[in-house]
XYZ file of C-alpha atoms in Angstrom:
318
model
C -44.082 -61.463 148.590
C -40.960 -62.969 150.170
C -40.306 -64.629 153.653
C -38.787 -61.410 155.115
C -41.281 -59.306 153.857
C -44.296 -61.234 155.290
C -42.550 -61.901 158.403
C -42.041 -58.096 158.878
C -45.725 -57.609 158.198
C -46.627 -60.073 160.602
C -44.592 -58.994 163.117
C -45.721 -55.093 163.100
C -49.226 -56.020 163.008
C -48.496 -57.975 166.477
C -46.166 -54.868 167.567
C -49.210 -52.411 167.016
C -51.854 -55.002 169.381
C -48.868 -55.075 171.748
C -48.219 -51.602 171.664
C -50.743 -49.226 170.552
C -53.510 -49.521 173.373
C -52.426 -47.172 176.109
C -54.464 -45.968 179.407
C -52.303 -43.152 179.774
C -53.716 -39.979 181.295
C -52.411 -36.732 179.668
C -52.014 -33.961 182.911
C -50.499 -31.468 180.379
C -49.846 -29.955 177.029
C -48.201 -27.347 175.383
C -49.836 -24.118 174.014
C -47.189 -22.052 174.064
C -50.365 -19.500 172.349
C -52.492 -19.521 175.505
C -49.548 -20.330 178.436
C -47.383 -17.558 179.794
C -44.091 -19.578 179.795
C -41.098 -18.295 181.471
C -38.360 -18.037 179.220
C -34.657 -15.981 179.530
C -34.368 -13.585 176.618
C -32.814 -16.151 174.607
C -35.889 -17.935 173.996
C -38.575 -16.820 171.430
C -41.968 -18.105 171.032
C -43.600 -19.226 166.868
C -47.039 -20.533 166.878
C -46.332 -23.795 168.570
C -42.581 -23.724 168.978
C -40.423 -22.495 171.352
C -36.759 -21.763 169.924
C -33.719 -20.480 171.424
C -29.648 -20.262 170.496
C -26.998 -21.198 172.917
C -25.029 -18.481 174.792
C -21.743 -20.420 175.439
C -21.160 -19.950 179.507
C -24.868 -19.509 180.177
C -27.889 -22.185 180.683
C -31.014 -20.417 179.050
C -34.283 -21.618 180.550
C -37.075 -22.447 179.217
C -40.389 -23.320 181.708
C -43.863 -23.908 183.164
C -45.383 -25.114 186.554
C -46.632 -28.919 186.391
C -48.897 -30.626 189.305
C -47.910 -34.201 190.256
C -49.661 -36.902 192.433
C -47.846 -38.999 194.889
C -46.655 -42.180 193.876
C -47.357 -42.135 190.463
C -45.274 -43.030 187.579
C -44.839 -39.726 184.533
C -43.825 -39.926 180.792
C -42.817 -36.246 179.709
C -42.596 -36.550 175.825
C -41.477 -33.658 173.408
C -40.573 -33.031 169.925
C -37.239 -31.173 169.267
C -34.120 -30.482 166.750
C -30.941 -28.461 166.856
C -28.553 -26.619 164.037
C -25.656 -25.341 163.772
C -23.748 -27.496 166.865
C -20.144 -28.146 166.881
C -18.858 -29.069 170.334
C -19.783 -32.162 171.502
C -20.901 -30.549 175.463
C -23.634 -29.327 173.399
C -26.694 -30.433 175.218
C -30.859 -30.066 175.876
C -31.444 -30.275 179.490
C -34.861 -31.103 181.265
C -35.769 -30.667 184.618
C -38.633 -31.573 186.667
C -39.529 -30.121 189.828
C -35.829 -29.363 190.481
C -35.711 -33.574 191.360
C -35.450 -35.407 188.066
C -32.690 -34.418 185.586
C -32.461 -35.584 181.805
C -29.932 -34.974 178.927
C -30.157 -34.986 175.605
C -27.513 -34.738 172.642
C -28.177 -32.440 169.498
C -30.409 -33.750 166.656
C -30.666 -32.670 163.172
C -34.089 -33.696 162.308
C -37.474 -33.665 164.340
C -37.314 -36.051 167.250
C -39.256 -37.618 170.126
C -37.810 -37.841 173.138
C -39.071 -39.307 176.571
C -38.317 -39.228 180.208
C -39.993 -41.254 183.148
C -40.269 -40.551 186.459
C -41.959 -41.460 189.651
C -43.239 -39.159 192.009
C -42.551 -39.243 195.416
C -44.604 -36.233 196.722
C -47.378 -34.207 195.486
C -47.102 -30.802 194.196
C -46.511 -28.352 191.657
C -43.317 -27.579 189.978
C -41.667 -25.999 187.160
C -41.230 -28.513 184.012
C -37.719 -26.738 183.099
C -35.755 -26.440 179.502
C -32.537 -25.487 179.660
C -29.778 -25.164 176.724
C -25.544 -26.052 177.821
C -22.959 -26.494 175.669
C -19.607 -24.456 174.017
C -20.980 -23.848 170.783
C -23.710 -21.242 170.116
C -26.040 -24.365 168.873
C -29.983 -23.527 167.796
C -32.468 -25.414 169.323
C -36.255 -26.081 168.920
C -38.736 -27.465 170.595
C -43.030 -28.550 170.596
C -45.757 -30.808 171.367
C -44.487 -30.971 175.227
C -46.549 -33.560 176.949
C -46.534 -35.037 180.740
C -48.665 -38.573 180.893
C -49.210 -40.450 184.390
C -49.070 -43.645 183.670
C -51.234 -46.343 184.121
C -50.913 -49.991 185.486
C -50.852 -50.862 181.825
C -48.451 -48.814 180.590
C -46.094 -49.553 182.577
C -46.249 -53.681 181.971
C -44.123 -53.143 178.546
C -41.391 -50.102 178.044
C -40.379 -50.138 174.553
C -37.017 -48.457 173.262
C -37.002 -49.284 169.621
C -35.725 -46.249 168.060
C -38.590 -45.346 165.520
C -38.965 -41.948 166.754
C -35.243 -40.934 166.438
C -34.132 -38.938 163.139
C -30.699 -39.045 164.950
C -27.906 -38.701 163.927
C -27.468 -39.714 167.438
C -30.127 -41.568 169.914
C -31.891 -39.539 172.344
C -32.157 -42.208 174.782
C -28.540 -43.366 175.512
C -25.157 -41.823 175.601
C -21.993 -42.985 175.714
C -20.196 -43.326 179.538
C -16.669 -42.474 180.236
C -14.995 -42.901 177.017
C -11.673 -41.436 177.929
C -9.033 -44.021 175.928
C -12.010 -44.252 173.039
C -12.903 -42.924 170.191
C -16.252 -43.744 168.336
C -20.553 -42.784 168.218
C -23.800 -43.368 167.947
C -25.446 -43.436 165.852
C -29.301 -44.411 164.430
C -29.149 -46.522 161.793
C -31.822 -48.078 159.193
C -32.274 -51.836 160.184
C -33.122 -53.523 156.545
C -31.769 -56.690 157.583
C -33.663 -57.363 160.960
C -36.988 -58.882 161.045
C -38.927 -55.999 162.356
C -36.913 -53.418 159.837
C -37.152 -49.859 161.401
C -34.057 -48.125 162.982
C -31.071 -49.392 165.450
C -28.543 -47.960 167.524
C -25.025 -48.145 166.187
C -22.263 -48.260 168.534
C -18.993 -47.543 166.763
C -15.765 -47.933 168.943
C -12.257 -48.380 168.960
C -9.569 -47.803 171.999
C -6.755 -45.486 171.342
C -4.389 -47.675 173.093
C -4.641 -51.064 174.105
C -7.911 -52.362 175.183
C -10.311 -50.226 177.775
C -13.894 -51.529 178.539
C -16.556 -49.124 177.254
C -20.119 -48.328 178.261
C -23.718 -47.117 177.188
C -26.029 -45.964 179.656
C -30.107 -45.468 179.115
C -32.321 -42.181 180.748
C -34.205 -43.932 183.411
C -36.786 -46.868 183.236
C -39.823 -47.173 185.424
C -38.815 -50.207 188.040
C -41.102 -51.178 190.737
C -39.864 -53.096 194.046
C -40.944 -56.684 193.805
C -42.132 -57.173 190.143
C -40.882 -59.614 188.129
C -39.152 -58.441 184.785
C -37.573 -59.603 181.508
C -34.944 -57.145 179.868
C -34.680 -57.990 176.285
C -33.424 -56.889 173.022
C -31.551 -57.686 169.182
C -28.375 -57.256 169.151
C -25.589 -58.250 166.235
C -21.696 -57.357 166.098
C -18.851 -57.011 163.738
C -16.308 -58.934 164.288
C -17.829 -61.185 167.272
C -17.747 -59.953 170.941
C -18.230 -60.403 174.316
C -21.379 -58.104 175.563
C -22.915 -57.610 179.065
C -26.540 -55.822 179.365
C -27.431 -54.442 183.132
C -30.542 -52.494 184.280
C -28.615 -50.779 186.939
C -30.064 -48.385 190.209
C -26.940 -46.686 191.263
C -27.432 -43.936 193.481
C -24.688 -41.148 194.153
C -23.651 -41.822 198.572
C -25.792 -45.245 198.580
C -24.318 -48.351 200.906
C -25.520 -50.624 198.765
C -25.307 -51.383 194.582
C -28.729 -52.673 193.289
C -28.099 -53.779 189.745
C -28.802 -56.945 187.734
C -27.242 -58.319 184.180
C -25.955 -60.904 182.203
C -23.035 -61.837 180.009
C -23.593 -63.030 176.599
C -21.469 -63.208 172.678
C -22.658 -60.949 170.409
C -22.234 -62.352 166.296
C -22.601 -60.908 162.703
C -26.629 -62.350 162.562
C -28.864 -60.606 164.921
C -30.005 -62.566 167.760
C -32.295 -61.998 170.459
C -30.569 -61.426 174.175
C -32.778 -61.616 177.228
C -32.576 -61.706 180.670
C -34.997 -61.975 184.125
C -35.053 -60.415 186.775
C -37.213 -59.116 190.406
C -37.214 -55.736 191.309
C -35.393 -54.602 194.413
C -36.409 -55.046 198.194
C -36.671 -51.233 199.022
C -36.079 -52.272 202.268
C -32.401 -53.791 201.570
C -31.839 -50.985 198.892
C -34.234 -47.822 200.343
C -32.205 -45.873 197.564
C -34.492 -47.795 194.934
C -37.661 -46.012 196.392
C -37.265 -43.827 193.214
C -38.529 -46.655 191.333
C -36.375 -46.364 188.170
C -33.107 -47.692 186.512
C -31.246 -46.953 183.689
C -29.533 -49.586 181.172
C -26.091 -50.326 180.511
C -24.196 -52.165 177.556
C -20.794 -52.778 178.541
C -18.102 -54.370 175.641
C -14.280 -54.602 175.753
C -12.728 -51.766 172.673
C -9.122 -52.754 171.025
C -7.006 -50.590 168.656
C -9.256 -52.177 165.552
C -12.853 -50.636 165.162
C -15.827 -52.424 166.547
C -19.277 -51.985 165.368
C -22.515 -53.256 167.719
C -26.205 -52.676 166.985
C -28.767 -52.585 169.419
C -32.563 -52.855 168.565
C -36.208 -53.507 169.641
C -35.060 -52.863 173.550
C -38.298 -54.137 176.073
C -38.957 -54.228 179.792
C -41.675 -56.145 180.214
C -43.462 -57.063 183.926
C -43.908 -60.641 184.223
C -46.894 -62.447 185.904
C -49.893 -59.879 186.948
């Protein structure tokens, strides 16, 4: 057995102890069998999957009512995969008691996908599906799951990819890439110590240079906690790279956000930065207790490649 090999082995086994243990309470399932879900007529129900094709100008909805507690912190988690799309508007929309809003771009194989939130109020409220896009794209979807979260859970946030059959990742999208071309893309990660799957940013600028983003679906973030943002990261050629967990808030007076500057390289090294939550009282936008990720990189006329992997937010101290 070589180095890499045994180092890989070691590592996973440490990944699963890290990992695996969850207190997570489920608060609901799926069983599309024994639910009355509320679906528009482009939705059909087999066994334990809900399917449905795109009518271009419309939003088809797919959904159920949900109870939340106040002040807790949700994981909804599903399984899904789309055919047949050819526009790139083409999107899965989720919805969650007509507060928290999620996107996600087509996939060609079986996925899971996640989206946290914390609750503000209690109540129930419809857990909402909806289909958008241009092209008449086929969708499917099962094993729909809310978790609260515990204490626990919420000490270690892992974005690593393993759960995305791509081609592109569920959990980021590119922002504002008007004088860009370029995707991405899930990638296997042979060369890394943990092996697994990345996230391949491709990008070039169609004139000049143009700075170019990648933006995360939220994070959990509580006020006050200590963090550490971390992840692998390589490039091709060399490049200046910036990683932010950022709260912007549409009509806020003040920008909570925190990052660092760094050099990405052709070996993969590991980035990290710390970091305290915000003051709700200097930023009361940030009572929603999340943040979403950005990777920011300047794009020329020649292609860049960057790959991201192994992305953590861990809680520091107790």
């Amino acid at each position: 057995m070589n180095c890499m090999k045994l180092q890989k082995i070691l590592f996973l086994a440490a990944a699963g102890t890290l990992f695996g243990a969850t207190g997570a309470e489920t608060v609901f399932s799926s069983d599309f069998a024994a639910q009355k879900w509320n679906r528009a007529p482009a939705w059909t129900i087999e066994g334990d999957t809900a399917k449905a094709t795109q009518i271009p100008g419309k939003w088809p909805a797919l959904s159920y009512p949900v109870s939340l507690e106040k002040n807790n912190f949700y994981r909804c988690s599903f399984q899904y995969k789309t055919s047949g799309s050819t526009d790139s508007s083409d999107k899965l929309l989720l919805h969650v008691h007509k507060k928290y809003h999620f996107s996600y771009p087509p996939v060609t194989e079986w996925t899971t996908s996640y989206a946290y939130f914390h609750a503000a109020d209690s109540g129930k409220g419809d857990l909402m599906f909806q289909l958008e896009g241009k092209s008449p794209f086929q969708l499917q979807i099962r094993k729909i799951q809310v978790e609260k979260l515990s204490a626990d859970d919420r000490k270690r946030i892992r974005v690593d990819f393993a759960s995305d059959n791509g081609p592109m990742p569920a959990f980021f999208r590119k922002h504002f890439w008007k004088n860009a071309e370029g995707s991405l893309q899930v990638v296997p990660a042979e060369d890394h110590i943990e092996g697994g799957k990345a996230m391949r940013i491709t990008a070039r600028a169609k004139t000049g240079k143009t700075q170019l983003s990648v933006y995360s679906l939220h994070l959990p973030l509580e006020p006050g906690k200590r963090y550490r943002l971390s992840l692998w990261a390589k490039a091709d050629p060399q490049t200046p790279f910036s990683f932010y967990i950022d709260g912007y808030v549409s009509g806020q007076k003040k920008h909570w956000y925190k990052g660092t500057r760094t050099k990405l390289t052709a070996r993969w090294e590991k980035q990290s930065m710390e970091f305290s939550g915000p003051a709700v009282a200097e930023y009361p936008q940030m009572a929603k207790q999340t943040a979403y990720l950005v990777f920011s990189f300047p794009a020329e006329e020649s292609e860049k490649t960057i790959q991201i992997h192994s992305v953590e937010l861990e809680q520091l101290g107790k």
